[in-house]
PDB file of N, CA, C and O in Angstrom:
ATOM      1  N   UNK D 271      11.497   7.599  17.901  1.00  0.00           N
ATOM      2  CA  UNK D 271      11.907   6.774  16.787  1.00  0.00           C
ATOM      3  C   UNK D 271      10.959   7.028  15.620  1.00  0.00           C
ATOM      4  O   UNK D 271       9.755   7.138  15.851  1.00  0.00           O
ATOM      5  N   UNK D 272      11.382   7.116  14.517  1.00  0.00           N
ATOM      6  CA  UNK D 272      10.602   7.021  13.041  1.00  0.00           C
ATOM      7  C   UNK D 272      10.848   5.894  12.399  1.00  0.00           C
ATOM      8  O   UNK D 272      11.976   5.412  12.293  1.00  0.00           O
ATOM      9  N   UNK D 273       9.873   5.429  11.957  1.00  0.00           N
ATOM     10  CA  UNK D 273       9.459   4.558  10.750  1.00  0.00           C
ATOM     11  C   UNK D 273       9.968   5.211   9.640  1.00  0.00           C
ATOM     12  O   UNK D 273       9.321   6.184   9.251  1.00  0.00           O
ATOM     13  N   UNK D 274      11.531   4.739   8.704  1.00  0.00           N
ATOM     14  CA  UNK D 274      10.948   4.600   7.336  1.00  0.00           C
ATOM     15  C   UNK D 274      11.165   3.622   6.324  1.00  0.00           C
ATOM     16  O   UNK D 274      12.050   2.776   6.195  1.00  0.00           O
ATOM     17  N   UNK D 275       9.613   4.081   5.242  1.00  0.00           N
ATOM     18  CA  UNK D 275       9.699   2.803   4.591  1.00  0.00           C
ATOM     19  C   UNK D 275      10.024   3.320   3.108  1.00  0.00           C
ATOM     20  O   UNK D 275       9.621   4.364   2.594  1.00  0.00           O
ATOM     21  N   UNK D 276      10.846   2.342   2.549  1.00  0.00           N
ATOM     22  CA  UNK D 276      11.253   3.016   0.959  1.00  0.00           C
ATOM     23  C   UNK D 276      10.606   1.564  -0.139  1.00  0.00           C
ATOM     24  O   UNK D 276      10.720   0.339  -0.182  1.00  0.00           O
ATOM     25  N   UNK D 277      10.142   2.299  -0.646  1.00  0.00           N
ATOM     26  CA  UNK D 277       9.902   1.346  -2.064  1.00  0.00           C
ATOM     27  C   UNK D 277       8.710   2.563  -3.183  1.00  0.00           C
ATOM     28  O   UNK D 277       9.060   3.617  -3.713  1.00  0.00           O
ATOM     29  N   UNK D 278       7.303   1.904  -3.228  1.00  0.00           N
ATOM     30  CA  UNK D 278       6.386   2.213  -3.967  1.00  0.00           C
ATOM     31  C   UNK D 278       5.428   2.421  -3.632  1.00  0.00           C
ATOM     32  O   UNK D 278       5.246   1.865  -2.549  1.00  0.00           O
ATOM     33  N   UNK D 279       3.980   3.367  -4.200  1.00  0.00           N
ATOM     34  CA  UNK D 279       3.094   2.910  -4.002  1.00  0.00           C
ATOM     35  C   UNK D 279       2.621   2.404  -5.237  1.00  0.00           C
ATOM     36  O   UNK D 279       3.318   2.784  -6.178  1.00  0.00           O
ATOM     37  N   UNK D 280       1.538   1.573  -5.598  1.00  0.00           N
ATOM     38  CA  UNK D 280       0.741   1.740  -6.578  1.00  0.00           C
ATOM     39  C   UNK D 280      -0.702   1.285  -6.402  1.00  0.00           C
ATOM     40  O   UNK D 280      -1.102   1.183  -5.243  1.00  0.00           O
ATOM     41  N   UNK D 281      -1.313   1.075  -7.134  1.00  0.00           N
ATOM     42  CA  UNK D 281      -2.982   1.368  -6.903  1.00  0.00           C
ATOM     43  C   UNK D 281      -3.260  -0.586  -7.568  1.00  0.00           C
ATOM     44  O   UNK D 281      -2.931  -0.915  -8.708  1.00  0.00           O
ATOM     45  N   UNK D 282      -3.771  -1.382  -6.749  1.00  0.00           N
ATOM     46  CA  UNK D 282      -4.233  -3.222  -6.838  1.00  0.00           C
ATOM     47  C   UNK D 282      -5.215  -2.629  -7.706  1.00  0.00           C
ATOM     48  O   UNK D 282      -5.912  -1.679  -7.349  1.00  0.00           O
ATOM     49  N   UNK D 283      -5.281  -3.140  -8.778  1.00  0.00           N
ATOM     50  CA  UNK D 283      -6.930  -3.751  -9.392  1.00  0.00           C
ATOM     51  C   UNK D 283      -7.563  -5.113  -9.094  1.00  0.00           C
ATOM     52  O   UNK D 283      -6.801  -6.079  -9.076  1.00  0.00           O
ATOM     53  N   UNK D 284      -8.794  -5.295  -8.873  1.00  0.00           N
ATOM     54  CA  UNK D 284      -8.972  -6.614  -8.551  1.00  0.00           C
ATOM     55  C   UNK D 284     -10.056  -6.770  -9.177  1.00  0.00           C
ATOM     56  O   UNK D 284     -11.072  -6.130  -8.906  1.00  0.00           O
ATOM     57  N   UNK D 285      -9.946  -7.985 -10.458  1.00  0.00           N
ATOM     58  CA  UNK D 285     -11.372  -8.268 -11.210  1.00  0.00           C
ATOM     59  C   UNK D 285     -11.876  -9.301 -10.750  1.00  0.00           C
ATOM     60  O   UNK D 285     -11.147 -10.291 -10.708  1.00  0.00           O
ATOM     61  N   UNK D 286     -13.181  -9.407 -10.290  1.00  0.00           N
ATOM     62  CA  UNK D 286     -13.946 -10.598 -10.100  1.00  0.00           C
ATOM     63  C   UNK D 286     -14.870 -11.458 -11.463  1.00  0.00           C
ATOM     64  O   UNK D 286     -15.885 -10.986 -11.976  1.00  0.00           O
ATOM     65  N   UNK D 287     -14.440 -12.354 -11.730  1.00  0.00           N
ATOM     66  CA  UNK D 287     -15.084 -13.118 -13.124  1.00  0.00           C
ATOM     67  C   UNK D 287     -15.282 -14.490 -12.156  1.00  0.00           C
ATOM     68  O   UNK D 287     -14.661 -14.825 -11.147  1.00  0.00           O
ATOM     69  N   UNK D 288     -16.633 -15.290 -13.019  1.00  0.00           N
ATOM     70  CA  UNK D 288     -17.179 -16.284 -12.671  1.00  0.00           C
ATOM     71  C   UNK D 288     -16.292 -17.328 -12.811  1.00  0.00           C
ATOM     72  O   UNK D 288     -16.297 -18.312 -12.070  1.00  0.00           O
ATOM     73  N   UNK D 289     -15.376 -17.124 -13.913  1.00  0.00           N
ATOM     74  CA  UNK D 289     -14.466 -18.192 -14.383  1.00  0.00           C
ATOM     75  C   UNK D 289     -13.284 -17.788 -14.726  1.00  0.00           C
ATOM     76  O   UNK D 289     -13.166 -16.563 -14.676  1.00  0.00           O
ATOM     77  N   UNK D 290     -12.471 -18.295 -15.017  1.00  0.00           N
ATOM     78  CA  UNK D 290     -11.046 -17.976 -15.794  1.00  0.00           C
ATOM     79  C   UNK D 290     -11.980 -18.142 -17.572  1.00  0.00           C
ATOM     80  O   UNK D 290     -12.970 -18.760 -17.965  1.00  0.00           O
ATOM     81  N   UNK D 291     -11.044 -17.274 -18.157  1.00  0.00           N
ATOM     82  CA  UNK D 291     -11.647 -17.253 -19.498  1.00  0.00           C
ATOM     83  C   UNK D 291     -10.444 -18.211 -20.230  1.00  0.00           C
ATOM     84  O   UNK D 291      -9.308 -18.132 -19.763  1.00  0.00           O
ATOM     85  N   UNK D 292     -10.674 -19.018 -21.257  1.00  0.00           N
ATOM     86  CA  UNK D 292     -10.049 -20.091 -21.973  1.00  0.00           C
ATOM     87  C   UNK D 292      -9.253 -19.190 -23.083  1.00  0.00           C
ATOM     88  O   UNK D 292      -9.735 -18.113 -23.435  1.00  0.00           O
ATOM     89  N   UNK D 293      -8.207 -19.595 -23.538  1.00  0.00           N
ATOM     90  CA  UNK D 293      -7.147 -18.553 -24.396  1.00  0.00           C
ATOM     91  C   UNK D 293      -7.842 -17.930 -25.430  1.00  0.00           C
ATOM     92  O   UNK D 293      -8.982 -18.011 -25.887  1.00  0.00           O
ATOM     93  N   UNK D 294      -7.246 -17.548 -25.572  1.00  0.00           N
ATOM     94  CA  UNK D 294      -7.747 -16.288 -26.686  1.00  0.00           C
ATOM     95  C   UNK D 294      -9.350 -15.513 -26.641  1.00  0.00           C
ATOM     96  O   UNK D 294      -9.573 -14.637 -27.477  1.00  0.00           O
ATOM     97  N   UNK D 295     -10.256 -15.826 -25.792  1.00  0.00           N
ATOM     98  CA  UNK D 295     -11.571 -15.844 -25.132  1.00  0.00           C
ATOM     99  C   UNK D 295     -11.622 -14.319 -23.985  1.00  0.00           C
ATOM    100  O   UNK D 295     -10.793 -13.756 -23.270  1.00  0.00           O
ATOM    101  N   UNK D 296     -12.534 -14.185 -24.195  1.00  0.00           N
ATOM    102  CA  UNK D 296     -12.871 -12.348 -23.194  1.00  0.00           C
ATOM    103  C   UNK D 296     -14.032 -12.571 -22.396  1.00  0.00           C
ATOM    104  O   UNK D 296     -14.968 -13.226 -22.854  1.00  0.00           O
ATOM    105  N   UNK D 297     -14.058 -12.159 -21.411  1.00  0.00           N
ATOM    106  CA  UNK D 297     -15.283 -12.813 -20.516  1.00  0.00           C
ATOM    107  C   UNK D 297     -15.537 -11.618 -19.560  1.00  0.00           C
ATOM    108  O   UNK D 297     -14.534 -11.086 -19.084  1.00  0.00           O
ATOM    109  N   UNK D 298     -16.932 -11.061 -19.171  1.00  0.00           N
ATOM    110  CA  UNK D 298     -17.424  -9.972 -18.731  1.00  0.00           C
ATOM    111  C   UNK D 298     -16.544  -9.585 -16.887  1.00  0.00           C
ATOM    112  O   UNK D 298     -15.973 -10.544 -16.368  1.00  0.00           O
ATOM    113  N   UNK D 299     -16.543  -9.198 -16.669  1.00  0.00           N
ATOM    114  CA  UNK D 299     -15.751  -8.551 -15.262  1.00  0.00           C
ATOM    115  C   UNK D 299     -17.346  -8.203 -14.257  1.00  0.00           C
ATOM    116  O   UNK D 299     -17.810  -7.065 -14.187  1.00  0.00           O
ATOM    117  N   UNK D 300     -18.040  -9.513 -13.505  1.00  0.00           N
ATOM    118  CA  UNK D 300     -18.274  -8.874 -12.676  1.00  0.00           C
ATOM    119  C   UNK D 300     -18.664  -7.825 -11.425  1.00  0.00           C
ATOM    120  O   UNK D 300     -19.670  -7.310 -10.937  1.00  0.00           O
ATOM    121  N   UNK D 301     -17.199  -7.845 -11.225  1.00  0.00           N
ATOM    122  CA  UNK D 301     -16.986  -6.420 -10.351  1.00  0.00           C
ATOM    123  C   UNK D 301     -15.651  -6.153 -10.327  1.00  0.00           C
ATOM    124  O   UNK D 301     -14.886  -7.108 -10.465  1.00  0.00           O
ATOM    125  N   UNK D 302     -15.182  -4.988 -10.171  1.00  0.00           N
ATOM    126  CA  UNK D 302     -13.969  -4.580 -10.214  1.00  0.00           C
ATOM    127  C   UNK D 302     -13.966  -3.783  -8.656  1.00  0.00           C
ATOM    128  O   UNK D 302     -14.961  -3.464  -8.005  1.00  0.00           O
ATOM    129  N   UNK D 303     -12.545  -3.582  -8.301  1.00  0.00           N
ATOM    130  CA  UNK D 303     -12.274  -3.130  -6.528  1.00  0.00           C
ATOM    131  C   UNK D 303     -10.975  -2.227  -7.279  1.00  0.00           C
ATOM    132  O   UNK D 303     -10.427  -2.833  -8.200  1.00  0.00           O
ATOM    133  N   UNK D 304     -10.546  -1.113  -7.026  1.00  0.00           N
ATOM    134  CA  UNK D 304      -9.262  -0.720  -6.886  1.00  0.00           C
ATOM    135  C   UNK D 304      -8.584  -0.141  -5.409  1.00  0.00           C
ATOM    136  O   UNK D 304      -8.891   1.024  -5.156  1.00  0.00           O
ATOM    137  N   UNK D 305      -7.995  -0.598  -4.745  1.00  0.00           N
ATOM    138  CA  UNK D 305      -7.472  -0.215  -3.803  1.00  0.00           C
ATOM    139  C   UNK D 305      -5.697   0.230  -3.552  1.00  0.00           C
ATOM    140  O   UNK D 305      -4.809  -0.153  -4.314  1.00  0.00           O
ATOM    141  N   UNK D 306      -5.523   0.886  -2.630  1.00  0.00           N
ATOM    142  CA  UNK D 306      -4.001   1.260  -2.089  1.00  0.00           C
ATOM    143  C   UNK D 306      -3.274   0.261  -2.276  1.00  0.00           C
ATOM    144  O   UNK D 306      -3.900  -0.695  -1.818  1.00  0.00           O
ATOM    145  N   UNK D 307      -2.101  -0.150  -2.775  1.00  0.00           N
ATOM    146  CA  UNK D 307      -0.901  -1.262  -2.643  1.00  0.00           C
ATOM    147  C   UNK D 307       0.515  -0.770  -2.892  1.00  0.00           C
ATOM    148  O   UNK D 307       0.821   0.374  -3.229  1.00  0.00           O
ATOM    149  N   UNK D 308       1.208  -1.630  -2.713  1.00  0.00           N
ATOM    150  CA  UNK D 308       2.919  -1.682  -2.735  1.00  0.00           C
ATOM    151  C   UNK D 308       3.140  -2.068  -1.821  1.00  0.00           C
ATOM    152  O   UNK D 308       2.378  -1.548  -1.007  1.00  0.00           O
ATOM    153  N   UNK D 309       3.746  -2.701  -1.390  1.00  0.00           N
ATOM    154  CA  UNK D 309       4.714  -2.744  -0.309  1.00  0.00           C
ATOM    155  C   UNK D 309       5.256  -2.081   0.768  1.00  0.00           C
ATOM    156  O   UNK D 309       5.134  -2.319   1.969  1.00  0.00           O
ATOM    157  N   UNK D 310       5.973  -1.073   0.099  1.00  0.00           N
ATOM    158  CA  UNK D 310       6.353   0.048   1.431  1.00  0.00           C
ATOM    159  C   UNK D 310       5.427   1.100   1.473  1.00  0.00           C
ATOM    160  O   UNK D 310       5.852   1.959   2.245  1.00  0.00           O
ATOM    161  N   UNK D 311       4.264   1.436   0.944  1.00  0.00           N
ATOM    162  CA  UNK D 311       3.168   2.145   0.990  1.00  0.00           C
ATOM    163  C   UNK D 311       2.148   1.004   2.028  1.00  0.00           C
ATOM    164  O   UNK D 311       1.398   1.617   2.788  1.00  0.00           O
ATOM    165  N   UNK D 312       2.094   0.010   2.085  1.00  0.00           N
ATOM    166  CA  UNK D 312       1.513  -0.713   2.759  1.00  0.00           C
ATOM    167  C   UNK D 312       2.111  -0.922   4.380  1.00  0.00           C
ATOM    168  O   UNK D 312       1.414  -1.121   5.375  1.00  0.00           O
ATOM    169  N   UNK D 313       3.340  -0.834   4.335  1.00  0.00           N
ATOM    170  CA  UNK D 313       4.170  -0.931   5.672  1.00  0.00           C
ATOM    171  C   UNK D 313       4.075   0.761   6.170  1.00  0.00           C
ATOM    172  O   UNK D 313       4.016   1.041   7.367  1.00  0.00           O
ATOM    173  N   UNK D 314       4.070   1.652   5.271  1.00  0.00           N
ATOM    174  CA  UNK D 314       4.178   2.521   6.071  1.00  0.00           C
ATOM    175  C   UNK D 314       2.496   2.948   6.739  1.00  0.00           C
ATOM    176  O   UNK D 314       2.278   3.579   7.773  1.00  0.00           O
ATOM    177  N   UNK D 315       1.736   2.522   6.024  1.00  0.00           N
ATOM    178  CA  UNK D 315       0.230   3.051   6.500  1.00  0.00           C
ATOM    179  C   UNK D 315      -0.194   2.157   8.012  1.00  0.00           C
ATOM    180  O   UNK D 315      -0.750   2.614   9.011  1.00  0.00           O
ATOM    181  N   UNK D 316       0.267   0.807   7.768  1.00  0.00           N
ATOM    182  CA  UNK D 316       0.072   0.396   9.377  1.00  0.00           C
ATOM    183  C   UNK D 316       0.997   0.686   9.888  1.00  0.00           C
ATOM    184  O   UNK D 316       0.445   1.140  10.890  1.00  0.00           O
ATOM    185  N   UNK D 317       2.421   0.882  10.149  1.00  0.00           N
ATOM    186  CA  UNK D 317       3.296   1.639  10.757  1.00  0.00           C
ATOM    187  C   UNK D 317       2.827   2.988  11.480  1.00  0.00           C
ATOM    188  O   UNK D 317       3.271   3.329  12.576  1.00  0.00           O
ATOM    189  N   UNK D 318       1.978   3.645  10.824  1.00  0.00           N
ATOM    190  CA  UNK D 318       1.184   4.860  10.586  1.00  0.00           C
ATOM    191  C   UNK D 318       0.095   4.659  11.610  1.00  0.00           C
ATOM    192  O   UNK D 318       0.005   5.266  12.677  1.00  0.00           O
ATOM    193  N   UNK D 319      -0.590   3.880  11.226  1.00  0.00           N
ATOM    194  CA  UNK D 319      -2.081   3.367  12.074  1.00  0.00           C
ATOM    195  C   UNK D 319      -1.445   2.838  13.780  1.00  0.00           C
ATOM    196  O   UNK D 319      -1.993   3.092  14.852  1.00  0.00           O
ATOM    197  N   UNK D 320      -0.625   2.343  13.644  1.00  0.00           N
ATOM    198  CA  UNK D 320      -0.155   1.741  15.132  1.00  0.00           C
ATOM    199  C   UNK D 320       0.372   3.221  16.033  1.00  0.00           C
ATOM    200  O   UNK D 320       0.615   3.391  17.228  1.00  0.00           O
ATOM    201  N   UNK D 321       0.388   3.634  15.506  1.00  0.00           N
ATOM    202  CA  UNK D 321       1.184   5.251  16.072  1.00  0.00           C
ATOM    203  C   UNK D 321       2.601   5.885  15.779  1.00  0.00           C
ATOM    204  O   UNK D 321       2.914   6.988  16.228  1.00  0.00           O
ATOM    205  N   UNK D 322       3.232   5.302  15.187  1.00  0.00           N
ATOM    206  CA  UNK D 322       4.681   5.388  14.992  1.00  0.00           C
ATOM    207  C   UNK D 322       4.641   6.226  13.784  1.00  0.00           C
ATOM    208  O   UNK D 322       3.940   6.220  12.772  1.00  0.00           O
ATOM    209  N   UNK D 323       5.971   7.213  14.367  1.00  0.00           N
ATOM    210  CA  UNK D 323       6.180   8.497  13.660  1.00  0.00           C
ATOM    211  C   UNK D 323       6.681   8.079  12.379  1.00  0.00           C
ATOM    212  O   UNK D 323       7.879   7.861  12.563  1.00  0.00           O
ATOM    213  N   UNK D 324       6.305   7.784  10.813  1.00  0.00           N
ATOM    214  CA  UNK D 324       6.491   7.130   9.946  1.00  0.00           C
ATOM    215  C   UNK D 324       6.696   8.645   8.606  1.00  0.00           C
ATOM    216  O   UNK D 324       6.207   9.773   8.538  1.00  0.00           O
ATOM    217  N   UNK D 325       7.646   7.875   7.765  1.00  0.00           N
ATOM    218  CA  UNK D 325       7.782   8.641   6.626  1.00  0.00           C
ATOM    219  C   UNK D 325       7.839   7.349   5.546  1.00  0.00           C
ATOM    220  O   UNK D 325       8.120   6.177   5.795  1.00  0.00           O
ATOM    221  N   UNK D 326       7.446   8.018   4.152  1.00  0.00           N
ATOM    222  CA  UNK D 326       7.577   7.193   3.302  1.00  0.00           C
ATOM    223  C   UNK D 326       8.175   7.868   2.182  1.00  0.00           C
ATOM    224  O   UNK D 326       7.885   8.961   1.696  1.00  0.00           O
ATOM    225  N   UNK D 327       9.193   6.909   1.803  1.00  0.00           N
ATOM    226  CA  UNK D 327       9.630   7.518   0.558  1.00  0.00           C
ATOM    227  C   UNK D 327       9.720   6.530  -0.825  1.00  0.00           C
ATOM    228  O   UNK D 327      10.396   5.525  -1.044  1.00  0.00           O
ATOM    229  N   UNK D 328       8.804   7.215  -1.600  1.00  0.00           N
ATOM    230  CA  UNK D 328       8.513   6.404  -2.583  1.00  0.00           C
ATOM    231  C   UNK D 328       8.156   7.219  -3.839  1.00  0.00           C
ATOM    232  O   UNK D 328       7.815   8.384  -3.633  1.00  0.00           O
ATOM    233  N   UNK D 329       8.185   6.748  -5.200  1.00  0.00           N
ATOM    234  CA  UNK D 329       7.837   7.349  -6.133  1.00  0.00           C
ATOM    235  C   UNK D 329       6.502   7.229  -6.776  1.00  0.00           C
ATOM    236  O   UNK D 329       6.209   6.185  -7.358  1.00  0.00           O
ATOM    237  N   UNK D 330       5.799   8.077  -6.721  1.00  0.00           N
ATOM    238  CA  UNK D 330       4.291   7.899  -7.179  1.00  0.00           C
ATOM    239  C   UNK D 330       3.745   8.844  -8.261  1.00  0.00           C
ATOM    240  O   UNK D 330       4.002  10.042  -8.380  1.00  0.00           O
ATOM    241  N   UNK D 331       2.867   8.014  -9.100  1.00  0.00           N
ATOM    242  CA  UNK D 331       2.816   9.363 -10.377  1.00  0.00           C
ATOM    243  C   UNK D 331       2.591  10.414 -10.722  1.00  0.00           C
ATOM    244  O   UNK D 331       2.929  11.009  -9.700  1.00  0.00           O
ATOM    245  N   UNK D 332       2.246  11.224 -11.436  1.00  0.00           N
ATOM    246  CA  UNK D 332       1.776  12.418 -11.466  1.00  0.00           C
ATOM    247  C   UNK D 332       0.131  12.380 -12.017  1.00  0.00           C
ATOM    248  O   UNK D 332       0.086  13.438 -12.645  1.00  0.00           O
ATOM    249  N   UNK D 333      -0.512  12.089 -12.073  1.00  0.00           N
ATOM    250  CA  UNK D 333      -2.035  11.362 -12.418  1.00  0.00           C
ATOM    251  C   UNK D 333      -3.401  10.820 -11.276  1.00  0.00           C
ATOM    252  O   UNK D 333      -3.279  10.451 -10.108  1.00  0.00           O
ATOM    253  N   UNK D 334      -4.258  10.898 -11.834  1.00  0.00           N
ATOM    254  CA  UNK D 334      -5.206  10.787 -10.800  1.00  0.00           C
ATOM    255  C   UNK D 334      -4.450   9.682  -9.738  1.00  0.00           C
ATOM    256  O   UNK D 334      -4.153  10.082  -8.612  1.00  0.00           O
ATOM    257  N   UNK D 335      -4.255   8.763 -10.001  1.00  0.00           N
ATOM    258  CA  UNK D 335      -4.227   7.075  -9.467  1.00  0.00           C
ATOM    259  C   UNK D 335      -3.161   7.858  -8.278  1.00  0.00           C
ATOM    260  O   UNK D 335      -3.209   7.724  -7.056  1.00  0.00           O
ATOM    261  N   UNK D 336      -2.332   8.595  -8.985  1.00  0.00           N
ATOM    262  CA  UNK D 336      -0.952   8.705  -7.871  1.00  0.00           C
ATOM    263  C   UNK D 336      -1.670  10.159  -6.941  1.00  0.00           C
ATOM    264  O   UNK D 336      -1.183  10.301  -5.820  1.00  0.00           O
ATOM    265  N   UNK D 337      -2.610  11.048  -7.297  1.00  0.00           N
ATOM    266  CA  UNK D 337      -2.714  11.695  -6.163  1.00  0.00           C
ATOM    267  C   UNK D 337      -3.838  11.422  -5.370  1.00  0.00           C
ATOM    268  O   UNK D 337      -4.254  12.105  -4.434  1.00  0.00           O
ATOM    269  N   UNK D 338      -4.563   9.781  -6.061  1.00  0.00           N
ATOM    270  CA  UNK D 338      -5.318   9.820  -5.060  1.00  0.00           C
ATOM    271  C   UNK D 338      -4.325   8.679  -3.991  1.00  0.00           C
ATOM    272  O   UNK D 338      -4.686   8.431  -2.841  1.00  0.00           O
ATOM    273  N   UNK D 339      -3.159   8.127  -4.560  1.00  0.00           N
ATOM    274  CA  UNK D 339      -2.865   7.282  -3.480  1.00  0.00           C
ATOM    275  C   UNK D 339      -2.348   8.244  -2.425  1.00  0.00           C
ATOM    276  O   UNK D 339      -2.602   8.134  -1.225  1.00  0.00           O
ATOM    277  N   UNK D 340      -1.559   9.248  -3.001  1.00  0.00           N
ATOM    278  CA  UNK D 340      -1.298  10.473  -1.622  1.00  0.00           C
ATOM    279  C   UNK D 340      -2.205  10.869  -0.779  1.00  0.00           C
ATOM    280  O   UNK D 340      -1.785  10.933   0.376  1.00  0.00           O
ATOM    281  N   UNK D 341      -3.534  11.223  -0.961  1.00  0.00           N
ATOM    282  CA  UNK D 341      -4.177  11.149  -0.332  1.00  0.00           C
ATOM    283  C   UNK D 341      -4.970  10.501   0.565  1.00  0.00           C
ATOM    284  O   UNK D 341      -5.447  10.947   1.608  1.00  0.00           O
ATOM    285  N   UNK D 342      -5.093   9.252   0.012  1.00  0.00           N
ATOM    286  CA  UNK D 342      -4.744   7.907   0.982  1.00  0.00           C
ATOM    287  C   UNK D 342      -3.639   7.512   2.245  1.00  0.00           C
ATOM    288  O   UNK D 342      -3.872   7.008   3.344  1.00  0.00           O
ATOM    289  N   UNK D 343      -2.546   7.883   1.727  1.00  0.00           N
ATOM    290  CA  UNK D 343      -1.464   7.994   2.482  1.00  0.00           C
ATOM    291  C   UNK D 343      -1.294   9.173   3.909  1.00  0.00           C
ATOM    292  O   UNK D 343      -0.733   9.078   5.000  1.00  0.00           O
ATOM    293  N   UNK D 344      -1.961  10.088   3.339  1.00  0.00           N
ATOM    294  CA  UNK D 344      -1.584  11.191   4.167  1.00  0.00           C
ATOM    295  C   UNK D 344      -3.334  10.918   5.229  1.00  0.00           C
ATOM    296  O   UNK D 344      -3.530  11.454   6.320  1.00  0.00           O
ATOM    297  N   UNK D 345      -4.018  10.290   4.748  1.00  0.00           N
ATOM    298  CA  UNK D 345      -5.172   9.702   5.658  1.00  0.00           C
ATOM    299  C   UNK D 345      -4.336   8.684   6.615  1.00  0.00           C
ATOM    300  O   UNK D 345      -4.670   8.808   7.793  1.00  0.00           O
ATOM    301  N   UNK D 346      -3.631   8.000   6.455  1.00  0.00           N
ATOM    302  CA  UNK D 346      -3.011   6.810   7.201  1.00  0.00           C
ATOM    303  C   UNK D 346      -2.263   7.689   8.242  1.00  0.00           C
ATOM    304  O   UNK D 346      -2.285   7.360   9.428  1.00  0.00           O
ATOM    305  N   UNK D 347      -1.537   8.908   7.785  1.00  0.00           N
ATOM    306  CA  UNK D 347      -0.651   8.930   8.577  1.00  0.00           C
ATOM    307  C   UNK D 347       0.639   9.349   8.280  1.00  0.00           C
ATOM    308  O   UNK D 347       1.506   9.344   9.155  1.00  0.00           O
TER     309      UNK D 347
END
């Protein structure tokens, strides 16, 4: 049996700030995280990790962000 999963990948940003900043107001970032996301990029990598023969079909960009998520992907599996 194969796994497949159809949707996206795309790449989470995640800013860490002390506070929410008040409207119109800019407030320093912390730390920043970027990691792997979407949905069916996410189903197919543990699909992937559990052992199951998995394909993904999804559209991803032509740009750093999108070949490093391929490469991410093809690490999963």
């Amino acid at each position: 049996m194969t796994v497949v999963a159809v949707g996206l990948y795309v790449p989470d940003h995640y800013l860490y700030v002390d506070r929410l900043p008040e409207p119109g107001e800019s407030i320093e970032v912390g730390r920043y995280v970027k990691s792997d996301g979407g949905k069916a990029a996410n189903q197919a990598a543990a699909s992937a990790l559990l052992g199951a023969s998995t394909q993904l079909i999804a559209m991803v960009g032509d740009d750093e962000s999108g070949r490093s998520g391929i490469r991410a992907l093809i690490g999963y599996g």
